[in-house]
PDB file of C-alpha atoms in Angstrom:
ATOM      1  CA  MET T 796      76.834 129.401  83.658  1.00 91.00           C
ATOM      2  CA  THR T 797      78.979 127.938  86.447  1.00 97.00           C
ATOM      3  CA  GLU T 798      80.620 130.364  88.853  1.00 98.00           C
ATOM      4  CA  ILE T 799      83.786 129.393  90.738  1.00 98.00           C
ATOM      5  CA  ILE T 800      84.042 130.806  94.262  1.00 98.00           C
ATOM      6  CA  VAL T 801      87.168 130.516  96.407  1.00 98.00           C
ATOM      7  CA  VAL T 802      86.876 130.770 100.193  1.00 97.00           C
ATOM      8  CA  THR T 803      90.284 131.942 101.354  1.00 96.00           C
ATOM      9  CA  SER T 804      92.206 133.560 104.206  1.00 94.00           C
ATOM     10  CA  GLY T 805      95.713 134.720 104.987  1.00 89.00           C
ATOM     11  CA  LYS T 806      95.883 133.365 108.513  1.00 86.00           C
ATOM     12  CA  GLY T 807      94.922 129.854 109.597  1.00 88.00           C
ATOM     13  CA  GLY T 808      92.271 129.148 112.224  1.00 89.00           C
ATOM     14  CA  VAL T 809      89.891 131.941 111.255  1.00 93.00           C
ATOM     15  CA  GLY T 810      86.938 129.680 110.406  1.00 93.00           C
ATOM     16  CA  LYS T 811      87.509 129.333 106.672  1.00 95.00           C
ATOM     17  CA  THR T 812      86.568 125.656 106.293  1.00 95.00           C
ATOM     18  CA  THR T 813      83.607 126.131 108.641  1.00 96.00           C
ATOM     19  CA  SER T 814      82.535 129.013 106.400  1.00 97.00           C
ATOM     20  CA  SER T 815      82.999 126.939 103.225  1.00 98.00           C
ATOM     21  CA  ALA T 816      80.731 124.218 104.615  1.00 98.00           C
ATOM     22  CA  SER T 817      78.023 126.647 105.708  1.00 98.00           C
ATOM     23  CA  ILE T 818      78.074 128.612 102.442  1.00 98.00           C
ATOM     24  CA  ALA T 819      77.854 125.375 100.434  1.00 98.00           C
ATOM     25  CA  MET T 820      74.917 124.185 102.564  1.00 98.00           C
ATOM     26  CA  GLY T 821      73.193 127.548 102.294  1.00 98.00           C
ATOM     27  CA  LEU T 822      73.458 127.616  98.500  1.00 98.00           C
ATOM     28  CA  ALA T 823      72.237 124.025  98.251  1.00 98.00           C
ATOM     29  CA  ARG T 824      69.294 124.793 100.536  1.00 98.00           C
ATOM     30  CA  ARG T 825      68.307 127.514  98.079  1.00 98.00           C
ATOM     31  CA  GLY T 826      68.179 124.945  95.291  1.00 98.00           C
ATOM     32  CA  LYS T 827      71.557 125.596  93.662  1.00 98.00           C
ATOM     33  CA  ARG T 828      73.674 122.689  92.410  1.00 98.00           C
ATOM     34  CA  ILE T 829      76.919 122.885  94.372  1.00 98.00           C
ATOM     35  CA  ALA T 830      80.266 121.114  94.166  1.00 98.00           C
ATOM     36  CA  VAL T 831      82.656 121.951  97.007  1.00 98.00           C
ATOM     37  CA  ILE T 832      86.346 120.998  96.743  1.00 98.00           C
ATOM     38  CA  ASP T 833      88.792 120.689  99.639  1.00 96.00           C
ATOM     39  CA  PHE T 834      92.171 122.019  98.417  1.00 95.00           C
ATOM     40  CA  ASP T 835      93.934 121.445 101.754  1.00 92.00           C
ATOM     41  CA  VAL T 836      95.939 118.392 100.689  1.00 89.00           C
ATOM     42  CA  GLY T 837      97.502 116.616 103.667  1.00 82.00           C
ATOM     43  CA  LEU T 838      94.990 117.802 106.267  1.00 81.00           C
ATOM     44  CA  ARG T 839      91.448 117.174 104.914  1.00 85.00           C
ATOM     45  CA  ASN T 840      88.952 118.709 107.325  1.00 91.00           C
ATOM     46  CA  LEU T 841      86.014 119.697 105.127  1.00 96.00           C
ATOM     47  CA  ASP T 842      84.585 116.157 105.012  1.00 96.00           C
ATOM     48  CA  LEU T 843      84.625 116.052 108.837  1.00 95.00           C
ATOM     49  CA  ILE T 844      82.742 119.332 109.187  1.00 96.00           C
ATOM     50  CA  MET T 845      80.197 118.218 106.571  1.00 97.00           C
ATOM     51  CA  GLY T 846      79.723 114.848 108.299  1.00 96.00           C
ATOM     52  CA  CYS T 847      80.769 112.541 105.461  1.00 95.00           C
ATOM     53  CA  GLU T 848      84.306 111.499 106.468  1.00 93.00           C
ATOM     54  CA  ARG T 849      83.405 107.774 106.541  1.00 93.00           C
ATOM     55  CA  ARG T 850      82.190 107.891 102.954  1.00 95.00           C
ATOM     56  CA  VAL T 851      85.446 109.133 101.390  1.00 95.00           C
ATOM     57  CA  VAL T 852      86.869 106.443  99.088  1.00 95.00           C
ATOM     58  CA  TYR T 853      88.582 108.504  96.386  1.00 96.00           C
ATOM     59  CA  ASP T 854      89.851 112.067  96.692  1.00 95.00           C
ATOM     60  CA  PHE T 855      90.844 115.134  94.663  1.00 95.00           C
ATOM     61  CA  VAL T 856      94.386 113.883  94.037  1.00 94.00           C
ATOM     62  CA  ASN T 857      93.102 110.465  92.892  1.00 95.00           C
ATOM     63  CA  VAL T 858      91.055 112.245  90.220  1.00 96.00           C
ATOM     64  CA  ILE T 859      93.896 114.522  89.119  1.00 94.00           C
ATOM     65  CA  GLN T 860      96.281 111.572  88.793  1.00 93.00           C
ATOM     66  CA  GLY T 861      93.770 109.433  86.898  1.00 94.00           C
ATOM     67  CA  GLU T 862      93.335 106.863  89.677  1.00 95.00           C
ATOM     68  CA  ALA T 863      89.576 107.498  89.882  1.00 97.00           C
ATOM     69  CA  THR T 864      86.913 109.280  87.873  1.00 97.00           C
ATOM     70  CA  LEU T 865      85.284 112.442  89.145  1.00 97.00           C
ATOM     71  CA  LYS T 866      81.942 110.654  89.468  1.00 97.00           C
ATOM     72  CA  GLN T 867      83.587 107.985  91.645  1.00 97.00           C
ATOM     73  CA  ALA T 868      85.143 110.594  93.936  1.00 98.00           C
ATOM     74  CA  LEU T 869      82.226 113.003  94.370  1.00 98.00           C
ATOM     75  CA  ILE T 870      80.260 112.411  97.584  1.00 98.00           C
ATOM     76  CA  LYS T 871      76.574 113.355  97.537  1.00 97.00           C
ATOM     77  CA  ASP T 872      75.381 115.014 100.723  1.00 97.00           C
ATOM     78  CA  LYS T 873      72.659 113.074 102.535  1.00 96.00           C
ATOM     79  CA  ARG T 874      70.715 116.233 103.436  1.00 96.00           C
ATOM     80  CA  PHE T 875      70.812 117.939 100.029  1.00 97.00           C
ATOM     81  CA  GLU T 876      71.076 115.787  96.912  1.00 97.00           C
ATOM     82  CA  ASN T 877      72.194 118.845  94.898  1.00 98.00           C
ATOM     83  CA  LEU T 878      75.339 119.221  97.062  1.00 98.00           C
ATOM     84  CA  HIS T 879      78.518 117.221  96.326  1.00 98.00           C
ATOM     85  CA  LEU T 880      81.929 117.159  98.006  1.00 98.00           C
ATOM     86  CA  LEU T 881      85.330 116.344  96.542  1.00 98.00           C
ATOM     87  CA  ALA T 882      87.562 115.571  99.527  1.00 96.00           C
ATOM     88  CA  ALA T 883      91.265 116.348  99.864  1.00 93.00           C
ATOM     89  CA  SER T 884      93.885 113.633 100.239  1.00 88.00           C
ATOM     90  CA  GLN T 885      95.293 113.008 103.716  1.00 82.00           C
ATOM     91  CA  THR T 886      98.311 111.068 102.537  1.00 74.00           C
ATOM     92  CA  ARG T 887      99.656 113.007  99.543  1.00 74.00           C
ATOM     93  CA  ASP T 888     101.932 116.008  99.267  1.00 71.00           C
ATOM     94  CA  LYS T 889     100.594 119.416  98.197  1.00 70.00           C
ATOM     95  CA  ASP T 890     102.724 119.163  95.043  1.00 77.00           C
ATOM     96  CA  ALA T 891     100.325 116.453  93.830  1.00 85.00           C
ATOM     97  CA  LEU T 892      98.043 119.288  92.698  1.00 91.00           C
ATOM     98  CA  THR T 893      98.861 120.754  89.287  1.00 93.00           C
ATOM     99  CA  LYS T 894      97.357 123.708  87.468  1.00 95.00           C
ATOM    100  CA  GLU T 895      96.483 121.503  84.494  1.00 96.00           C
ATOM    101  CA  GLY T 896      94.890 118.862  86.699  1.00 96.00           C
ATOM    102  CA  VAL T 897      92.840 121.372  88.662  1.00 97.00           C
ATOM    103  CA  GLU T 898      91.627 123.034  85.454  1.00 97.00           C
ATOM    104  CA  ARG T 899      90.575 119.672  84.024  1.00 98.00           C
ATOM    105  CA  VAL T 900      88.536 118.831  87.146  1.00 98.00           C
ATOM    106  CA  LEU T 901      86.890 122.266  87.198  1.00 98.00           C
ATOM    107  CA  ASN T 902      85.979 122.007  83.510  1.00 98.00           C
ATOM    108  CA  GLU T 903      84.469 118.568  84.064  1.00 98.00           C
ATOM    109  CA  LEU T 904      82.398 119.893  86.966  1.00 98.00           C
ATOM    110  CA  LYS T 905      81.156 122.714  84.732  1.00 98.00           C
ATOM    111  CA  GLU T 906      80.109 120.162  82.118  1.00 98.00           C
ATOM    112  CA  MET T 907      78.153 118.319  84.830  1.00 97.00           C
ATOM    113  CA  GLY T 908      75.955 121.402  85.216  1.00 97.00           C
ATOM    114  CA  PHE T 909      76.860 122.708  88.670  1.00 98.00           C
ATOM    115  CA  ASP T 910      75.723 126.266  89.380  1.00 98.00           C
ATOM    116  CA  TYR T 911      78.605 126.949  91.752  1.00 98.00           C
ATOM    117  CA  ILE T 912      81.971 125.323  92.411  1.00 98.00           C
ATOM    118  CA  LEU T 913      83.206 126.259  95.881  1.00 98.00           C
ATOM    119  CA  CYS T 914      86.954 125.940  96.460  1.00 98.00           C
ATOM    120  CA  ASP T 915      87.944 125.634 100.130  1.00 97.00           C
ATOM    121  CA  SER T 916      91.486 126.999 100.117  1.00 95.00           C
ATOM    122  CA  PRO T 917      94.271 126.231 102.581  1.00 92.00           C
ATOM    123  CA  ALA T 918      95.347 129.271 104.585  1.00 87.00           C
ATOM    124  CA  GLY T 919      98.328 131.267 103.413  1.00 83.00           C
ATOM    125  CA  ILE T 920     100.025 131.567 100.047  1.00 81.00           C
ATOM    126  CA  GLU T 921     101.459 128.112  99.309  1.00 83.00           C
ATOM    127  CA  LYS T 922     100.702 126.075  96.187  1.00 87.00           C
ATOM    128  CA  GLY T 923      97.314 124.697  97.238  1.00 89.00           C
ATOM    129  CA  ALA T 924      96.079 128.192  98.102  1.00 92.00           C
ATOM    130  CA  PHE T 925      97.372 129.586  94.798  1.00 93.00           C
ATOM    131  CA  LEU T 926      95.603 126.869  92.789  1.00 95.00           C
ATOM    132  CA  ALA T 927      92.375 127.280  94.764  1.00 95.00           C
ATOM    133  CA  MET T 928      92.195 130.968  93.847  1.00 96.00           C
ATOM    134  CA  TYR T 929      93.728 130.895  90.349  1.00 96.00           C
ATOM    135  CA  PHE T 930      90.536 129.958  88.463  1.00 97.00           C
ATOM    136  CA  ALA T 931      88.105 131.835  90.737  1.00 97.00           C
ATOM    137  CA  ASP T 932      85.467 134.252  89.500  1.00 97.00           C
ATOM    138  CA  ARG T 933      84.634 135.373  93.038  1.00 97.00           C
ATOM    139  CA  ALA T 934      86.468 135.293  96.379  1.00 97.00           C
ATOM    140  CA  VAL T 935      85.156 135.217  99.937  1.00 98.00           C
ATOM    141  CA  VAL T 936      88.006 136.396 102.188  1.00 97.00           C
ATOM    142  CA  VAL T 937      87.499 135.149 105.749  1.00 97.00           C
ATOM    143  CA  VAL T 938      88.950 137.439 108.401  1.00 97.00           C
ATOM    144  CA  ASN T 939      88.927 137.619 112.204  1.00 95.00           C
ATOM    145  CA  PRO T 940      88.742 141.178 113.610  1.00 95.00           C
ATOM    146  CA  GLU T 941      92.321 141.175 114.869  1.00 93.00           C
ATOM    147  CA  VAL T 942      95.468 142.751 113.468  1.00 93.00           C
ATOM    148  CA  SER T 943      97.429 139.693 112.294  1.00 93.00           C
ATOM    149  CA  SER T 944      94.437 138.213 110.449  1.00 93.00           C
ATOM    150  CA  VAL T 945      93.706 141.514 108.699  1.00 94.00           C
ATOM    151  CA  ARG T 946      97.342 142.054 107.738  1.00 92.00           C
ATOM    152  CA  ASP T 947      97.685 138.547 106.294  1.00 92.00           C
ATOM    153  CA  SER T 948      94.430 138.935 104.362  1.00 92.00           C
ATOM    154  CA  ASP T 949      95.777 142.095 102.739  1.00 92.00           C
ATOM    155  CA  ARG T 950      98.464 139.907 101.151  1.00 90.00           C
ATOM    156  CA  ILE T 951      95.770 137.557  99.823  1.00 93.00           C
ATOM    157  CA  LEU T 952      93.976 140.504  98.221  1.00 94.00           C
ATOM    158  CA  GLY T 953      97.199 141.382  96.414  1.00 92.00           C
ATOM    159  CA  LEU T 954      97.415 137.862  94.987  1.00 92.00           C
ATOM    160  CA  LEU T 955      93.756 137.896  93.920  1.00 94.00           C
ATOM    161  CA  ALA T 956      94.448 141.136  92.055  1.00 93.00           C
ATOM    162  CA  SER T 957      97.587 139.907  90.291  1.00 93.00           C
ATOM    163  CA  LYS T 958      97.989 136.098  90.276  1.00 91.00           C
ATOM    164  CA  THR T 959      94.658 134.755  89.006  1.00 95.00           C
ATOM    165  CA  ARG T 960      93.532 133.777  85.524  1.00 94.00           C
ATOM    166  CA  HIS T 961      91.279 136.837  85.324  1.00 94.00           C
ATOM    167  CA  ALA T 962      94.139 139.123  86.379  1.00 92.00           C
ATOM    168  CA  GLU T 963      96.533 137.621  83.841  1.00 92.00           C
ATOM    169  CA  SER T 964      94.038 137.878  80.989  1.00 91.00           C
ATOM    170  CA  GLY T 965      92.923 141.371  81.969  1.00 85.00           C
ATOM    171  CA  GLU T 966      89.335 140.479  81.078  1.00 78.00           C
ATOM    172  CA  LYS T 967      87.853 141.239  84.509  1.00 84.00           C
ATOM    173  CA  ARG T 968      88.809 141.238  88.163  1.00 90.00           C
ATOM    174  CA  VAL T 969      87.917 138.581  90.711  1.00 95.00           C
ATOM    175  CA  ILE T 970      84.931 139.884  92.702  1.00 96.00           C
ATOM    176  CA  GLN T 971      85.986 140.054  96.361  1.00 96.00           C
ATOM    177  CA  HIS T 972      83.895 139.907  99.528  1.00 97.00           C
ATOM    178  CA  LEU T 973      84.775 140.211 103.214  1.00 97.00           C
ATOM    179  CA  LEU T 974      83.387 137.645 105.657  1.00 98.00           C
ATOM    180  CA  LEU T 975      84.119 138.706 109.230  1.00 97.00           C
ATOM    181  CA  THR T 976      84.031 135.795 111.679  1.00 97.00           C
ATOM    182  CA  ARG T 977      84.101 135.488 115.499  1.00 96.00           C
ATOM    183  CA  TYR T 978      82.822 139.018 115.883  1.00 97.00           C
ATOM    184  CA  ASN T 979      81.940 140.224 119.393  1.00 96.00           C
ATOM    185  CA  PRO T 980      80.329 143.704 119.571  1.00 95.00           C
ATOM    186  CA  GLU T 981      80.845 143.938 123.338  1.00 95.00           C
ATOM    187  CA  ARG T 982      84.606 143.442 122.924  1.00 95.00           C
ATOM    188  CA  VAL T 983      84.615 146.014 120.128  1.00 95.00           C
ATOM    189  CA  GLU T 984      82.958 148.535 122.476  1.00 93.00           C
ATOM    190  CA  ARG T 985      85.650 147.860 125.089  1.00 93.00           C
ATOM    191  CA  GLY T 986      88.376 148.392 122.508  1.00 93.00           C
ATOM    192  CA  ASP T 987      89.560 144.769 122.696  1.00 94.00           C
ATOM    193  CA  MET T 988      88.636 143.945 119.090  1.00 95.00           C
ATOM    194  CA  MET T 989      88.722 145.738 115.748  1.00 96.00           C
ATOM    195  CA  SER T 990      85.390 147.088 114.515  1.00 96.00           C
ATOM    196  CA  ILE T 991      83.781 146.289 111.166  1.00 96.00           C
ATOM    197  CA  ALA T 992      84.670 149.809 110.000  1.00 95.00           C
ATOM    198  CA  ASP T 993      88.318 149.320 111.055  1.00 94.00           C
ATOM    199  CA  VAL T 994      88.647 146.132 109.001  1.00 96.00           C
ATOM    200  CA  GLN T 995      86.820 147.632 106.016  1.00 94.00           C
ATOM    201  CA  GLU T 996      89.039 150.702 106.036  1.00 94.00           C
ATOM    202  CA  ILE T 997      92.187 148.582 105.859  1.00 94.00           C
ATOM    203  CA  LEU T 998      91.013 145.985 103.327  1.00 95.00           C
ATOM    204  CA  GLY T 999      88.596 148.096 101.301  1.00 94.00           C
ATOM    205  CA  LEU T1000      86.124 145.243 100.767  1.00 94.00           C
ATOM    206  CA  GLU T1001      82.350 145.013 100.728  1.00 90.00           C
ATOM    207  CA  VAL T1002      81.138 143.105 103.801  1.00 96.00           C
ATOM    208  CA  LEU T1003      79.344 139.909 102.810  1.00 98.00           C
ATOM    209  CA  GLY T1004      78.583 138.876 106.365  1.00 98.00           C
ATOM    210  CA  VAL T1005      79.465 139.278 110.034  1.00 98.00           C
ATOM    211  CA  ILE T1006      79.405 136.007 111.960  1.00 98.00           C
ATOM    212  CA  PRO T1007      79.090 136.444 115.734  1.00 97.00           C
ATOM    213  CA  GLU T1008      81.291 134.547 118.143  1.00 94.00           C
ATOM    214  CA  SER T1009      79.293 131.452 119.148  1.00 93.00           C
ATOM    215  CA  GLU T1010      79.840 128.057 120.764  1.00 94.00           C
ATOM    216  CA  SER T1011      77.311 126.601 118.308  1.00 95.00           C
ATOM    217  CA  VAL T1012      79.859 126.925 115.471  1.00 95.00           C
ATOM    218  CA  LEU T1013      82.257 124.463 117.116  1.00 91.00           C
ATOM    219  CA  ALA T1014      79.443 122.197 118.286  1.00 94.00           C
ATOM    220  CA  GLY T1015      78.023 121.976 114.769  1.00 94.00           C
ATOM    221  CA  SER T1016      81.420 121.298 113.218  1.00 92.00           C
ATOM    222  CA  ASN T1017      82.175 118.538 115.714  1.00 92.00           C
ATOM    223  CA  ALA T1018      78.814 116.909 114.955  1.00 94.00           C
ATOM    224  CA  GLY T1019      79.238 117.129 111.171  1.00 94.00           C
ATOM    225  CA  ASN T1020      76.341 119.600 110.934  1.00 96.00           C
ATOM    226  CA  PRO T1021      77.516 123.031 109.736  1.00 96.00           C
ATOM    227  CA  VAL T1022      76.117 125.794 111.939  1.00 97.00           C
ATOM    228  CA  ILE T1023      73.990 127.234 109.118  1.00 98.00           C
ATOM    229  CA  LEU T1024      71.663 124.264 109.693  1.00 97.00           C
ATOM    230  CA  ASP T1025      71.029 125.470 113.272  1.00 97.00           C
ATOM    231  CA  ALA T1026      68.158 127.925 112.800  1.00 94.00           C
ATOM    232  CA  ALA T1027      68.260 128.936 116.484  1.00 96.00           C
ATOM    233  CA  SER T1028      71.918 129.982 116.373  1.00 97.00           C
ATOM    234  CA  PRO T1029      72.762 133.640 115.633  1.00 97.00           C
ATOM    235  CA  ALA T1030      75.886 132.390 113.826  1.00 97.00           C
ATOM    236  CA  GLY T1031      73.752 130.073 111.680  1.00 98.00           C
ATOM    237  CA  GLN T1032      71.369 132.925 110.887  1.00 98.00           C
ATOM    238  CA  ALA T1033      74.291 135.210 110.023  1.00 98.00           C
ATOM    239  CA  TYR T1034      75.733 132.637 107.587  1.00 98.00           C
ATOM    240  CA  ASP T1035      72.311 132.292 105.956  1.00 98.00           C
ATOM    241  CA  ASP T1036      72.129 136.076 105.599  1.00 98.00           C
ATOM    242  CA  ALA T1037      75.596 136.054 103.973  1.00 98.00           C
ATOM    243  CA  VAL T1038      74.498 133.429 101.447  1.00 98.00           C
ATOM    244  CA  GLY T1039      71.511 135.602 100.569  1.00 98.00           C
ATOM    245  CA  ARG T1040      73.801 138.567  99.931  1.00 98.00           C
ATOM    246  CA  LEU T1041      76.101 136.378  97.837  1.00 98.00           C
ATOM    247  CA  LEU T1042      73.107 135.683  95.593  1.00 97.00           C
ATOM    248  CA  GLY T1043      72.300 139.377  95.327  1.00 97.00           C
ATOM    249  CA  ASP T1044      69.546 139.692  97.947  1.00 97.00           C
ATOM    250  CA  ALA T1045      69.275 142.880  99.999  1.00 96.00           C
ATOM    251  CA  VAL T1046      69.608 141.470 103.509  1.00 97.00           C
ATOM    252  CA  PRO T1047      70.106 143.813 106.495  1.00 96.00           C
ATOM    253  CA  MET T1048      73.169 143.196 108.651  1.00 96.00           C
ATOM    254  CA  ARG T1049      72.449 141.661 112.064  1.00 95.00           C
ATOM    255  CA  PHE T1050      74.424 140.823 115.222  1.00 93.00           C
ATOM    256  CA  THR T1051      76.777 143.790 114.808  1.00 94.00           C
ATOM    257  CA  GLU T1052      75.680 145.926 117.779  1.00 92.00           C
ATOM    258  CA  ALA T1053      76.264 145.287 121.475  1.00 86.00           C
ATOM    259  CA  GLN T1054      73.114 144.464 123.399  1.00 77.00           C
ATOM    260  CA  LYS T1055      72.007 147.304 125.651  1.00 71.00           C
ATOM    261  CA  LYS T1056      71.817 146.330 129.305  1.00 61.00           C
ATOM    262  CA  GLY T1057      68.589 146.924 131.189  1.00 56.00           C
ATOM    263  CA  PHE T1058      68.397 149.144 134.289  1.00 49.00           C
ATOM    264  CA  LEU T1059      68.642 146.255 136.764  1.00 52.00           C
ATOM    265  CA  SER T1060      71.615 144.732 134.920  1.00 55.00           C
ATOM    266  CA  ARG T1061      73.461 148.052 135.060  1.00 54.00           C
ATOM    267  CA  LEU T1062      72.494 148.568 138.713  1.00 56.00           C
ATOM    268  CA  PHE T1063      73.773 145.167 139.844  1.00 59.00           C
ATOM    269  CA  GLY T1064      76.623 144.834 137.354  1.00 57.00           C
ATOM    270  CA  GLY T1065      75.018 141.987 135.385  1.00 53.00           C
TER     271      GLY T1065
END
């Protein structure tokens, strides 16, 4: 049975699209059939991060408006043949997305036998974000450990609890997970950043993963190789751990404690 997962956030710039790309890659690497949809009409960044921007001919809006078939618009990843991307439109308005059109595309993807449909939501609470979360069975809420990001994500949790298909039908709630990005344990120790416990206390969510602050995230995105493919990167390892937990594996949390300085480092201030 196909599961629809929305990757969402309240605040922009928290690493949501980067997270969508890495989660999609991680699921595909584990043998799951994945379709990932970019709902950010007008901006379209997911294809860049996944390294297939030059192969986009038709997009999500083309399919919804009947200008192309879903098979024409889906782009197969060159690294994993079980991973497909449906890109957003750069030239259309967000109003081009309709609830009926989105539902039709999702149903067609289900009929094609995908295990997971990953919806990369725009930040905030506008129409594209609402449609990305409306049909979701599960939500990954991406949060930075700082006050404005946490506060805005609390609003998203309210919408997930009240404005989705599951909420309206009353059949079951959308399963919600917290993905904490750009985490720096040393800054937490200094009091410059909220701790995991602080964020959990406010949002009340199970932690799916904690992604450490790392230059490799930006480097991978710029190269079209999501950081999860970088086995040497702590951020890549943390995303892979998060994917394991998403699939129900018991994976211990890493990269959450500040490294203890040795005697010489403390002596000379290193």
